[in-house]
mmCIF file of C-alpha atoms in Angstrom:
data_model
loop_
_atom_site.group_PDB
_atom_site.id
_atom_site.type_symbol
_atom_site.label_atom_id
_atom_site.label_comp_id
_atom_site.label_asym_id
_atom_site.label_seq_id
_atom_site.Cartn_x
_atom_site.Cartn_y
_atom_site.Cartn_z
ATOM 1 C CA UNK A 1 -7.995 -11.090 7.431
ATOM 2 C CA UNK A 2 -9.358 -9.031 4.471
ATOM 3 C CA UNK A 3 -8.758 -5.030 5.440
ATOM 4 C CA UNK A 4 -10.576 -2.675 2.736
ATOM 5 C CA UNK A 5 -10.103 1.012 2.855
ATOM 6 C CA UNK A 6 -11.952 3.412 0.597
ATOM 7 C CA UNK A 7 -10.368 7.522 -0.433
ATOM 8 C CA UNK A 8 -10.284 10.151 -2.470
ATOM 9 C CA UNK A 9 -7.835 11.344 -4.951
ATOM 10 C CA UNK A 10 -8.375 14.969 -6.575
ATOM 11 C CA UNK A 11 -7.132 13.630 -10.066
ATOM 12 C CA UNK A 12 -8.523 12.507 -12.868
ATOM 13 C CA UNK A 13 -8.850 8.556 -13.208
ATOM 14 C CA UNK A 14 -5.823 8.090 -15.853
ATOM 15 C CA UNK A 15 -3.706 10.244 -14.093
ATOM 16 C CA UNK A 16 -3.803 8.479 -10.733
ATOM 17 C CA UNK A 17 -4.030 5.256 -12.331
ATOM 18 C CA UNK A 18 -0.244 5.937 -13.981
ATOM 19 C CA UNK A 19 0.665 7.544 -10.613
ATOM 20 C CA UNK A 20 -0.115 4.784 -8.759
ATOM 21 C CA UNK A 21 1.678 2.056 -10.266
ATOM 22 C CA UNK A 22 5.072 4.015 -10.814
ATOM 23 C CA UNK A 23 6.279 2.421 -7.250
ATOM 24 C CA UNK A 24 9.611 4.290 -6.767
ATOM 25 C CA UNK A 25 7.462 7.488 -6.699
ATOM 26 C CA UNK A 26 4.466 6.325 -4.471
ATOM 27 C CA UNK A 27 6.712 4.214 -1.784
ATOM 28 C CA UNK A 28 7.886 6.787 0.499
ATOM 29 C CA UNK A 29 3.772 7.524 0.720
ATOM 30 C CA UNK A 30 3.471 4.510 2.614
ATOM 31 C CA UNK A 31 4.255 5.194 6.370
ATOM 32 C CA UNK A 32 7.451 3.686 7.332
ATOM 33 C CA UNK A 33 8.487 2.260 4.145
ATOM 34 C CA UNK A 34 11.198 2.148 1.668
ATOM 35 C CA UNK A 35 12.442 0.863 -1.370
ATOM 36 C CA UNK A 36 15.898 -1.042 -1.392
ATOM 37 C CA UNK A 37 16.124 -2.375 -4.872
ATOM 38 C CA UNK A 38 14.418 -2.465 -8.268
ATOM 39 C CA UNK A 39 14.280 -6.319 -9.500
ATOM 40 C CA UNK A 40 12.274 -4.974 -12.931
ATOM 41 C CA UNK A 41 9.333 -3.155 -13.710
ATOM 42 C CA UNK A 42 7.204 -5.350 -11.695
ATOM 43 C CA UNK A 43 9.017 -6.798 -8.630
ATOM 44 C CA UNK A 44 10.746 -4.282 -6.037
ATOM 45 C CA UNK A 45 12.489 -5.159 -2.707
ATOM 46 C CA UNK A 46 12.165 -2.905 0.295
ATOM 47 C CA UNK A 47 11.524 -2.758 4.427
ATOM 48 C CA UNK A 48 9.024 -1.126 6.586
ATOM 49 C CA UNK A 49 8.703 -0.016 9.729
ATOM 50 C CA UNK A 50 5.536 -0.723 11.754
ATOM 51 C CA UNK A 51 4.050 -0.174 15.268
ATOM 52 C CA UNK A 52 1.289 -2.301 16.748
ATOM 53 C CA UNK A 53 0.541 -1.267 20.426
ATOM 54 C CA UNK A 54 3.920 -1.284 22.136
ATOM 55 C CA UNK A 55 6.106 -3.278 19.628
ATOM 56 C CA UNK A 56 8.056 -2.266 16.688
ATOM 57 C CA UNK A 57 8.665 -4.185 14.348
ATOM 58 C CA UNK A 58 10.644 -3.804 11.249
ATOM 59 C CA UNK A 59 9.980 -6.147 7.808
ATOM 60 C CA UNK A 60 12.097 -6.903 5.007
ATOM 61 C CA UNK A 61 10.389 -8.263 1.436
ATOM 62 C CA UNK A 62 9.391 -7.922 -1.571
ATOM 63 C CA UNK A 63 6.562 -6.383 -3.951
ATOM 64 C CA UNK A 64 5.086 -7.944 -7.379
ATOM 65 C CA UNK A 65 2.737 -6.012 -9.512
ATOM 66 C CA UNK A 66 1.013 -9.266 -11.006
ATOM 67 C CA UNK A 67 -1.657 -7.929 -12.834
ATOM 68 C CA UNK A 68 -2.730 -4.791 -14.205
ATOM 69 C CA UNK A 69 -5.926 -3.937 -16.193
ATOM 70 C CA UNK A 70 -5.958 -0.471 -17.404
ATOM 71 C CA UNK A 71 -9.663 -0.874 -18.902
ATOM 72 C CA UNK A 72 -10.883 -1.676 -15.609
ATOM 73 C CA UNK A 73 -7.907 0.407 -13.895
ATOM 74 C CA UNK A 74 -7.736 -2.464 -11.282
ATOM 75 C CA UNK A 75 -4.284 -3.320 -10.599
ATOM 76 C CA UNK A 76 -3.097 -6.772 -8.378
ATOM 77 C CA UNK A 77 -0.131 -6.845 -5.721
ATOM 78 C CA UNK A 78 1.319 -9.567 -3.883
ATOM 79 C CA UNK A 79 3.609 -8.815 -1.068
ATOM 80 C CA UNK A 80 5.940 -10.662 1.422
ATOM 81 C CA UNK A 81 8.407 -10.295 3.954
ATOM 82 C CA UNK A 82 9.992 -11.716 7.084
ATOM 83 C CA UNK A 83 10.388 -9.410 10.580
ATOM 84 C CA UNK A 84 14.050 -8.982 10.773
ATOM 85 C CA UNK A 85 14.882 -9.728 14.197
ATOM 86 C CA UNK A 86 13.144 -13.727 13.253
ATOM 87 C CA UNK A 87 9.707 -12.640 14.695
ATOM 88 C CA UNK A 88 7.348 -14.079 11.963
ATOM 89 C CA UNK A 89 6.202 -12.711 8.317
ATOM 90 C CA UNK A 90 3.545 -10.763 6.562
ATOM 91 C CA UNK A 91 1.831 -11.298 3.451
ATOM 92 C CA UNK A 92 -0.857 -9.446 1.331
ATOM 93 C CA UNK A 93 -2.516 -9.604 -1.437
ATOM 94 C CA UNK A 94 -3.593 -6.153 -2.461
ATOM 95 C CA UNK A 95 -6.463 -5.733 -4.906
ATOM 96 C CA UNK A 96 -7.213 -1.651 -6.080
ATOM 97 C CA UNK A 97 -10.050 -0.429 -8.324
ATOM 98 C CA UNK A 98 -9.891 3.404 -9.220
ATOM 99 C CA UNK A 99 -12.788 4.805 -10.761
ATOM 100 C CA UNK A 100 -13.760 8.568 -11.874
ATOM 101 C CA UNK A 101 -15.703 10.550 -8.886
ATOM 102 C CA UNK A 102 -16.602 13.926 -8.285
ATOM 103 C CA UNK A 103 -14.199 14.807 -6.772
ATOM 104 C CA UNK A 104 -11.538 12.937 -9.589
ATOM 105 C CA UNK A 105 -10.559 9.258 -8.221
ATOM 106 C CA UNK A 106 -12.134 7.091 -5.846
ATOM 107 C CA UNK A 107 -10.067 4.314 -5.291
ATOM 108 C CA UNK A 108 -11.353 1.015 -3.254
ATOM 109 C CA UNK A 109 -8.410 -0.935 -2.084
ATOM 110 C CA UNK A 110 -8.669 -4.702 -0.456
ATOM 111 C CA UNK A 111 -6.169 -6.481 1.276
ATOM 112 C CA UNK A 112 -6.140 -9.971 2.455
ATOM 113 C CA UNK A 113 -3.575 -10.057 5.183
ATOM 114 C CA UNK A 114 -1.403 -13.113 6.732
ATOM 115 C CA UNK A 115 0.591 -12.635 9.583
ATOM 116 C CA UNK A 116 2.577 -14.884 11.549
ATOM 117 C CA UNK A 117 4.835 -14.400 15.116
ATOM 118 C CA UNK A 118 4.286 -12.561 17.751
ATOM 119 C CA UNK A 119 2.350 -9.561 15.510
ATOM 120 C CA UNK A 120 -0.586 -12.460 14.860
ATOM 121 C CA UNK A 121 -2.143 -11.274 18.063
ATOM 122 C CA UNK A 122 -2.766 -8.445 17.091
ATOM 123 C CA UNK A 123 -4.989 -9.500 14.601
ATOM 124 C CA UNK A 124 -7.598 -10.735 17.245
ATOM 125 C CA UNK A 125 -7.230 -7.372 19.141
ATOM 126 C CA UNK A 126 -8.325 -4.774 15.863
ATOM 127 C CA UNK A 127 -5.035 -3.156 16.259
ATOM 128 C CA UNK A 128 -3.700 -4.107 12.931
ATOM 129 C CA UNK A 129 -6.854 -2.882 11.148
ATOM 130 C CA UNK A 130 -6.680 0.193 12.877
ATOM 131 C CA UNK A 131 -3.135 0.172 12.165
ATOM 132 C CA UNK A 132 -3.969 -0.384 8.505
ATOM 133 C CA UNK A 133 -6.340 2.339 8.010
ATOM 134 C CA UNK A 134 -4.322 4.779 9.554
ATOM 135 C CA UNK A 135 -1.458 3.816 6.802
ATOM 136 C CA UNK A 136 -4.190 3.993 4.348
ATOM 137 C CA UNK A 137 -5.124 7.612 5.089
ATOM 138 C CA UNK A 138 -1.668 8.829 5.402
ATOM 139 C CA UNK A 139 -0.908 6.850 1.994
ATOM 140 C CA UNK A 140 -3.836 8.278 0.350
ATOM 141 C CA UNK A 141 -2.937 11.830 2.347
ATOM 142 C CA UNK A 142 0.488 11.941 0.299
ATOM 143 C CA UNK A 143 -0.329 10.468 -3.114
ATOM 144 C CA UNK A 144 -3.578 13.055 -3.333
ATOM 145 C CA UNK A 145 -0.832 15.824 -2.473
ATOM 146 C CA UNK A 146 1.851 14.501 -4.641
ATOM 147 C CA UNK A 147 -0.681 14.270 -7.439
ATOM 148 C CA UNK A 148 -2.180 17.597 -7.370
ATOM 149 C CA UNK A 149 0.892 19.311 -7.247
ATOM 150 C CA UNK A 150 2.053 17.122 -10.608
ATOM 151 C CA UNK A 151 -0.730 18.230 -11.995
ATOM 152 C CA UNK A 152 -0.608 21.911 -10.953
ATOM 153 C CA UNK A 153 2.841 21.665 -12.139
ATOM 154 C CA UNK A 154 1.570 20.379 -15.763
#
């Protein structure tokens, strides 16, 4: 299932660009996530926390930045993890393309999601998309904040 969600940031292209690929300072902006470890520059291990309807469910994986192309400021991320209590996996291939707007960033991000276990049903339902977008504006909520106090700060 391909989920695309579309915001605003109130930065200037470069800046949000470099913002948004330094991942120990943009994780806690995704709801119910965390980072666990730092493998290198490009591969970080973490869990998150997600609710769909009435189950919980709690992921551990990891992230790989595997291609970035500052001309273009379109930036490729693969990431995979298993439910922790042995209820299936998730995997998603995240494609983002900022570009300068009026307003500073727009940023167009796609995901092409894989779920297995019990959260697969979902997927028929529209829960997880709605699920997803919600994430996507709190995400996008946070980073916009976090950025414009950076750049208020200087």
């Amino acid at each position: 299932m391909v989920i695309t969600t579309r915001f605003e940031l109130g930065a200037p292209v470069d800046a949000a660009w470099a913002y948004l690929l330094d991942v120990q300072k943009i994780a806690h902006c995704v709801p119910g996530a965390s980072l666990t470890e730092v493998v290198d520059d490009k591969t970080y291990v973490g869990k998150v926390e997600v609710k769909l309807g009435p189950i919980g469910l709690s992921y551990k994986g990891r992230i790989v930045i595997e291609n970035t192309d500052p001309a273009s400021h379109t930036v490729r991320i693969k990431a995979e993890g298993a439910e922790t209590r042995g209820r299936g996996g998730a995997s998603a291939l995240v494609t983002a393309e900022l570009a300068a707007s009026e307003q500073g960033t727009s940023v167009v991000m796609n995901t092409d999601l894989a779920v297995s276990g019990v959260v697969a049903q979902f997927g028929r339902t529209g829960v997880m998309q709605e699920v997803a977008q919600r994430m996507a504006q709190r995400f996008a909520s946070c980073v916009d904040q976090e950025l414009k106090a950076a750049t208020a700060a200087g």
